[in-house]
Amino acid sequence: FSRFVPHIKARYDYGVLIFILTFSLVSVSGYRVDKILELAHQRLATIIVGGAICMIISIFVCPVWAGADLHNLVAANIEKLASFLEGFGGEFFKFSEDGGSAVVSKDEKSFLQGYKSVLNTKTMEESLANFAWWEPRHGRFRFRHPWKQYLKIGVVARQCAYKFEALNAHINSDIQAPSEFHRKIQEPCTKISTESGKALKELASAIKTMTHPSSAETHIENSKIAVDELKTALKAASVLGKADLLEIIPVVTIASILIDINKCVEEIADSICELSHLAHFKNVESPEKPPQLLHRGTVKPVVDGDHGNGESDGDCA
């Protein structure tokens, strides 16, 4: 009945199952009183020898580490999300010179479908995290490595991927000629998408190299600035109220989803920042600090507000 306890079932289910089988085998053979101890000894020796062979092969002959697989899986999922955002900003808001929208073929959009695999990785992540808990210190992973933090990152990444489903529906739909309102919010929407994608790529790179993700702060700040610009454009459009309502609704929906995605990217950054502290990622001096100051100087309307956000994000450096 110990298998019904969730904690034991999650980590010790296989061991408990082997114990039940061994106990049942010995109990059934109870009529052979003179050989019970010998049978139990043989069964125990078989388990020890088999376990030792598996450990030797898995560690020295053909090492397979669930921790490394989980580490690479989470980083790959973040990269897939980044590819979608960069592709969405570059393709959906790309218009031709004559005022029509650019037609994007299915082949050109194939790289935008990678995020769908992120939606189905929950079971694999939980299984790898459970196996990694049993592994000894190996490679870059120390003893008591925070494997549970990878699961938190995976949860936030899947929440972000679900929001991509709505954006993907707009990509697959027929894109009509852009309205004047569409043109006004094109620049901030493109900036949110591309900067968030760059931030996710930096975060994925930080996980792979096990370094503090300080280089992603610039892109996150730029996406926040673009969100403020987008909100200002939406407020201005609501005051004017000259455009056709049916024409505005799809574009406003996309803008709203992008704002939500920007929040998800910030949550992913916070989770990876927490992982970097728990796992003691190494510090790397970012060569992008001088360009960061120059880039902020180009956005005059929000220079004062940008310094206030720097304190909360600076904890990750």
C-alpha positions as a printed NumPy array, in Angstrom:
array([[  0.   ,   0.   ,   0.   ],
       [  3.006,   2.328,   0.218],
       [  2.756,   2.732,  -3.579],
       [ -0.379,   4.831,  -3.063],
       [  1.656,   7.523,  -1.3  ],
       [  2.368,  10.153,  -4.018],
       [  5.933,  10.908,  -2.897],
       [  6.91 ,   7.222,  -2.794],
       [  5.189,   6.465,  -6.097],
       [  7.021,   9.347,  -7.818],
       [ 10.533,   8.341,  -6.773],
       [ 10.521,   4.809,  -5.351],
       [  7.831,   3.068,  -7.402],
       [ 10.225,   0.768,  -9.227],
       [ 12.055,  -0.259,  -6.037],
       [  8.794,  -0.953,  -4.211],
       [  7.578,  -3.019,  -7.185],
       [ 10.744,  -5.149,  -7.123],
       [ 10.312,  -5.647,  -3.375],
       [  6.706,  -6.814,  -3.852],
       [  7.738,  -9.281,  -6.57 ],
       [ 10.579, -10.64 ,  -4.447],
       [  8.369, -10.994,  -1.374],
       [  5.662, -12.733,  -3.406],
       [  8.164, -15.14 ,  -4.95 ],
       [  9.575, -16.106,  -1.58 ],
       [  6.094, -16.445,  -0.048],
       [  4.82 , -18.71 ,  -2.826],
       [  7.87 , -20.932,  -2.414],
       [  7.246, -21.249,   1.319],
       [  6.434, -24.971,   1.131],
       [ 10.123, -25.581,   0.41 ],
       [ 11.168, -24.651,   3.925],
       [ 14.731, -25.795,   3.563],
       [ 15.382, -23.515,   0.552],
       [ 13.655, -20.246,   1.497],
       [ 16.86 , -18.551,   2.629],
       [ 18.716, -19.796,  -0.429],
       [ 15.976, -18.497,  -2.746],
       [ 15.923, -15.112,  -1.037],
       [ 19.729, -14.962,  -1.229],
       [ 19.718, -15.754,  -4.949],
       [ 17.011, -13.205,  -5.641],
       [ 18.843, -10.496,  -3.69 ],
       [ 22.149, -11.331,  -5.37 ],
       [ 20.491, -11.146,  -8.788],
       [ 19.106,  -7.686,  -8.012],
       [ 22.468,  -6.423,  -6.732],
       [ 24.432,  -7.799,  -9.696],
       [ 21.911,  -6.483, -12.225],
       [ 21.828,  -3.044, -10.619],
       [ 25.623,  -2.877, -10.463],
       [ 25.973,  -3.817, -14.137],
       [ 23.411,  -1.174, -15.143],
       [ 25.188,   1.504, -13.101],
       [ 28.626,   0.624, -14.489],
       [ 27.391,   0.674, -18.086],
       [ 25.361,   3.881, -17.608],
       [ 28.194,   5.746, -15.87 ],
       [ 31.441,   4.483, -17.434],
       [ 30.717,   2.58 , -20.675],
       [ 27.852,   4.539, -22.242],
       [ 26.951,   7.432, -19.938],
       [ 23.363,   8.611, -20.224],
       [ 22.463,  11.435, -17.851],
       [ 18.839,  12.42 , -17.435],
       [ 19.949,  15.72 , -15.892],
       [ 21.844,  16.731, -19.017],
       [ 18.868,  15.724, -21.188],
       [ 16.52 ,  17.84 , -19.055],
       [ 18.932,  20.766, -19.193],
       [ 19.176,  20.608, -22.989],
       [ 15.428,  20.045, -23.419],
       [ 14.495,  23.193, -21.485],
       [ 17.066,  25.265, -23.4  ],
       [ 15.802,  23.899, -26.741],
       [ 12.196,  24.746, -25.817],
       [ 13.15 ,  28.338, -25.034],
       [ 14.92 ,  28.568, -28.398],
       [ 11.801,  27.348, -30.212],
       [  9.734,  30.069, -28.548],
       [ 12.342,  32.632, -29.578],
       [ 12.252,  31.463, -33.203],
       [  8.492,  31.861, -33.328],
       [  8.53 ,  35.409, -31.933],
       [ 11.289,  36.556, -34.259],
       [  9.527,  34.971, -37.22 ],
       [  6.167,  36.432, -36.26 ],
       [  7.551,  39.952, -35.996],
       [  9.4  ,  39.61 , -39.285],
       [  6.612,  38.04 , -41.356],
       [  3.189,  39.081, -40.068],
       [  3.993,  42.802, -40.029],
       [  5.918,  42.806, -43.329],
       [  4.043,  44.795, -45.931],
       [  4.799,  45.475, -49.551],
       [  5.624,  48.913, -50.843],
       [  2.309,  49.36 , -52.665],
       [  0.332,  49.127, -49.421],
       [ -0.664,  45.449, -49.618],
       [  0.435,  42.81 , -47.195],
       [  3.236,  40.459, -48.031],
       [  2.14 ,  36.904, -48.748],
       [  4.01 ,  34.315, -46.686],
       [  4.128,  30.792, -48.05 ],
       [  3.771,  27.676, -45.912],
       [  7.402,  26.732, -46.548],
       [  8.567,  30.095, -45.243],
       [  6.331,  29.658, -42.187],
       [  7.517,  26.15 , -41.331],
       [  9.968,  27.402, -38.7  ],
       [  7.028,  29.039, -36.901],
       [  5.575,  25.627, -35.99 ],
       [  8.403,  24.55 , -33.671],
       [  6.684,  25.895, -30.576],
       [  4.006,  23.16 , -30.81 ],
       [  6.445,  20.539, -29.546],
       [  6.858,  22.598, -26.355],
       [  3.21 ,  21.946, -25.481],
       [  3.806,  18.192, -25.146],
       [  6.975,  18.086, -23.028],
       [  5.44 ,  18.127, -19.542],
       [  5.555,  14.344, -19.021],
       [  9.09 ,  14.074, -20.36 ],
       [ 10.337,  16.931, -18.165],
       [  8.811,  15.425, -15.02 ],
       [ 10.245,  12.005, -15.832],
       [ 13.74 ,  13.374, -16.509],
       [ 13.644,  15.48 , -13.341],
       [ 12.735,  12.379, -11.329],
       [ 15.617,  10.389, -12.82 ],
       [ 18.037,  13.289, -12.415],
       [ 17.276,  13.385,  -8.682],
       [ 18.94 ,   9.96 ,  -8.336],
       [ 22.052,  10.817, -10.328],
       [ 25.381,  11.619,  -8.664],
       [ 27.366,  14.753,  -9.377],
       [ 28.497,  14.719, -12.992],
       [ 29.867,  17.191, -15.515],
       [ 28.685,  20.723, -14.821],
       [ 25.909,  19.603, -12.489],
       [ 26.658,  19.679,  -8.795],
       [ 25.22 ,  17.618,  -5.982],
       [ 21.655,  18.725,  -5.144],
       [ 21.292,  20.591,  -8.429],
       [ 17.932,  22.461,  -8.5  ],
       [ 16.123,  20.166, -10.932],
       [ 12.711,  21.326,  -9.724],
       [ 13.478,  24.809, -11.043],
       [ 13.636,  23.365, -14.57 ],
       [ 10.048,  22.194, -14.108],
       [  9.004,  25.739, -13.134],
       [ 10.674,  27.105, -16.264],
       [  8.894,  24.457, -18.324],
       [  5.496,  25.441, -16.892],
       [  5.989,  29.12 , -17.781],
       [  7.315,  28.184, -21.232],
       [  4.196,  26.116, -21.949],
       [  1.955,  28.966, -20.807],
       [  3.77 ,  31.173, -23.303],
       [  3.427,  28.535, -26.035],
       [ -0.34 ,  28.358, -25.511],
       [ -0.535,  32.074, -26.26 ],
       [  1.369,  31.404, -29.473],
       [ -1.544,  29.259, -30.604],
       [ -3.712,  32.371, -30.874],
       [ -1.032,  34.236, -32.829],
       [ -0.521,  31.263, -35.124],
       [ -4.226,  31.342, -35.964],
       [ -3.816,  34.923, -37.226],
       [ -0.789,  33.917, -39.314],
       [ -2.7  ,  31.073, -40.969],
       [ -5.684,  33.308, -41.694],
       [ -5.92 ,  35.475, -44.775],
       [ -4.16 ,  38.777, -44.136],
       [ -6.002,  41.671, -45.655],
       [ -4.567,  45.017, -46.728],
       [ -3.367,  46.931, -43.645],
       [ -5.561,  49.707, -42.337],
       [ -4.261,  53.029, -41.074],
       [ -4.68 ,  51.799, -37.51 ],
       [ -2.745,  48.657, -38.415],
       [  0.142,  50.761, -39.695],
       [  0.259,  52.841, -36.519],
       [  0.766,  49.869, -34.218],
       [  2.963,  47.946, -36.657],
       [  6.257,  49.319, -35.327],
       [  5.675,  48.713, -31.575],
       [  4.201,  45.254, -32.231],
       [  7.175,  44.288, -34.378],
       [  9.538,  45.623, -31.748],
       [  7.829,  43.671, -28.954],
       [  7.998,  40.463, -30.958],
       [ 11.605,  40.777, -32.102],
       [ 12.995,  42.047, -28.801],
       [ 11.172,  39.345, -26.828],
       [ 12.523,  36.747, -29.254],
       [ 16.067,  38.061, -28.816],
       [ 15.643,  38.005, -25.04 ],
       [ 14.512,  34.361, -25.15 ],
       [ 17.505,  33.445, -27.323],
       [ 19.841,  35.063, -24.807],
       [ 18.103,  33.186, -21.991],
       [ 18.411,  29.873, -23.847],
       [ 22.097,  30.58 , -24.451],
       [ 22.545,  31.358, -20.744],
       [ 21.061,  27.973, -19.827],
       [ 23.298,  26.147, -22.303],
       [ 26.489,  27.861, -21.15 ],
       [ 25.339,  27.991, -17.496],
       [ 26.057,  31.706, -17.186],
       [ 24.011,  34.489, -15.619],
       [ 21.463,  35.815, -18.183],
       [ 22.437,  39.454, -17.764],
       [ 22.707,  39.959, -21.536],
       [ 18.935,  39.485, -21.916],
       [ 18.113,  42.511, -19.759],
       [ 18.625,  44.964, -22.635],
       [ 16.085,  43.218, -24.868],
       [ 13.588,  42.879, -22.02 ],
       [ 13.837,  46.608, -21.319],
       [ 13.388,  47.372, -25.022],
       [ 10.268,  45.193, -25.146],
       [  8.863,  47.013, -22.097],
       [  9.397,  50.332, -23.87 ],
       [  7.633,  48.973, -26.955],
       [  4.71 ,  47.817, -24.776],
       [  4.326,  51.35 , -23.422],
       [  4.392,  52.723, -26.973],
       [  1.774,  50.186, -28.055],
       [ -0.516,  51.062, -25.156],
       [ -0.204,  54.736, -26.054],
       [ -1.124,  53.982, -29.673],
       [ -4.141,  51.927, -28.602],
       [ -5.376,  54.698, -26.309],
       [ -4.984,  57.267, -29.082],
       [ -6.933,  55.065, -31.487],
       [ -9.743,  54.543, -28.982],
       [-10.1  ,  58.315, -28.588],
       [-10.264,  58.92 , -32.342],
       [-12.733,  56.119, -33.038],
       [-12.763,  56.759, -36.786],
       [-11.778,  53.328, -37.989],
       [-14.141,  50.481, -38.721],
       [-14.683,  48.392, -35.588],
       [-14.61 ,  45.067, -37.428],
       [-11.317,  46.072, -39.01 ],
       [ -9.706,  47.012, -35.691],
       [-10.752,  44.02 , -33.56 ],
       [ -8.314,  41.437, -35.081],
       [ -5.383,  43.842, -34.816],
       [ -6.238,  44.812, -31.241],
       [ -6.446,  41.123, -30.371],
       [ -2.935,  40.554, -31.687],
       [ -1.651,  43.557, -29.762],
       [ -3.255,  42.309, -26.552],
       [ -1.754,  38.841, -26.969],
       [  1.695,  40.324, -27.589],
       [  1.428,  42.302, -24.351],
       [  0.564,  39.083, -22.487],
       [  3.455,  37.289, -24.173],
       [  5.815,  40.033, -23.054],
       [  4.746,  39.341, -19.451],
       [  5.386,  35.628, -19.971],
       [  8.876,  36.378, -21.268],
       [  9.566,  38.382, -18.108],
       [  8.386,  35.435, -15.997],
       [ 10.667,  33.094, -17.941],
       [ 13.561,  35.487, -17.378],
       [ 12.834,  35.628, -13.638],
       [ 12.687,  31.82 , -13.428],
       [ 15.972,  31.402, -15.295],
       [ 17.519,  34.125, -13.135],
       [ 16.463,  32.171, -10.041],
       [ 17.945,  29.005, -11.561],
       [ 21.244,  30.8  , -12.171],
       [ 21.453,  31.714,  -8.482],
       [ 20.411,  28.287,  -7.186],
       [ 22.759,  26.418,  -9.536],
       [ 25.599,  28.927,  -9.074],
       [ 25.991,  29.829, -12.724],
       [ 29.245,  31.58 , -13.49 ],
       [ 29.365,  35.336, -13.975],
       [ 30.41 ,  36.687, -17.349],
       [ 31.063,  40.349, -17.961],
       [ 28.695,  41.415, -20.701],
       [ 30.351,  43.261, -23.628],
       [ 26.976,  44.818, -24.492],
       [ 26.921,  47.308, -21.627],
       [ 28.187,  50.335, -23.621],
       [ 25.704,  49.739, -26.506],
       [ 22.948,  49.366, -23.922],
       [ 23.409,  52.955, -22.757],
       [ 23.484,  54.24 , -26.316],
       [ 20.326,  52.315, -27.197],
       [ 18.415,  53.668, -24.233],
       [ 19.41 ,  57.189, -25.165],
       [ 17.602,  56.888, -28.477],
       [ 14.221,  56.463, -26.766],
       [ 13.644,  59.866, -25.278],
       [ 10.036,  59.561, -23.991],
       [ 10.83 ,  56.832, -21.47 ],
       [ 14.398,  57.532, -20.337],
       [ 13.296,  58.52 , -16.822],
       [ 11.042,  55.473, -16.35 ],
       [ 13.7  ,  53.094, -17.617],
       [ 15.982,  53.752, -14.639],
       [ 13.277,  52.65 , -12.253],
       [ 12.993,  49.215, -13.877],
       [ 16.728,  48.68 , -13.849],
       [ 16.817,  47.94 , -10.139],
       [ 14.521,  44.909, -10.254],
       [ 16.21 ,  43.338, -13.298],
       [ 19.704,  44.066, -12.047],
       [ 19.439,  41.251,  -9.485],
       [ 20.155,  38.728, -12.221],
       [ 23.52 ,  40.208, -13.124]])
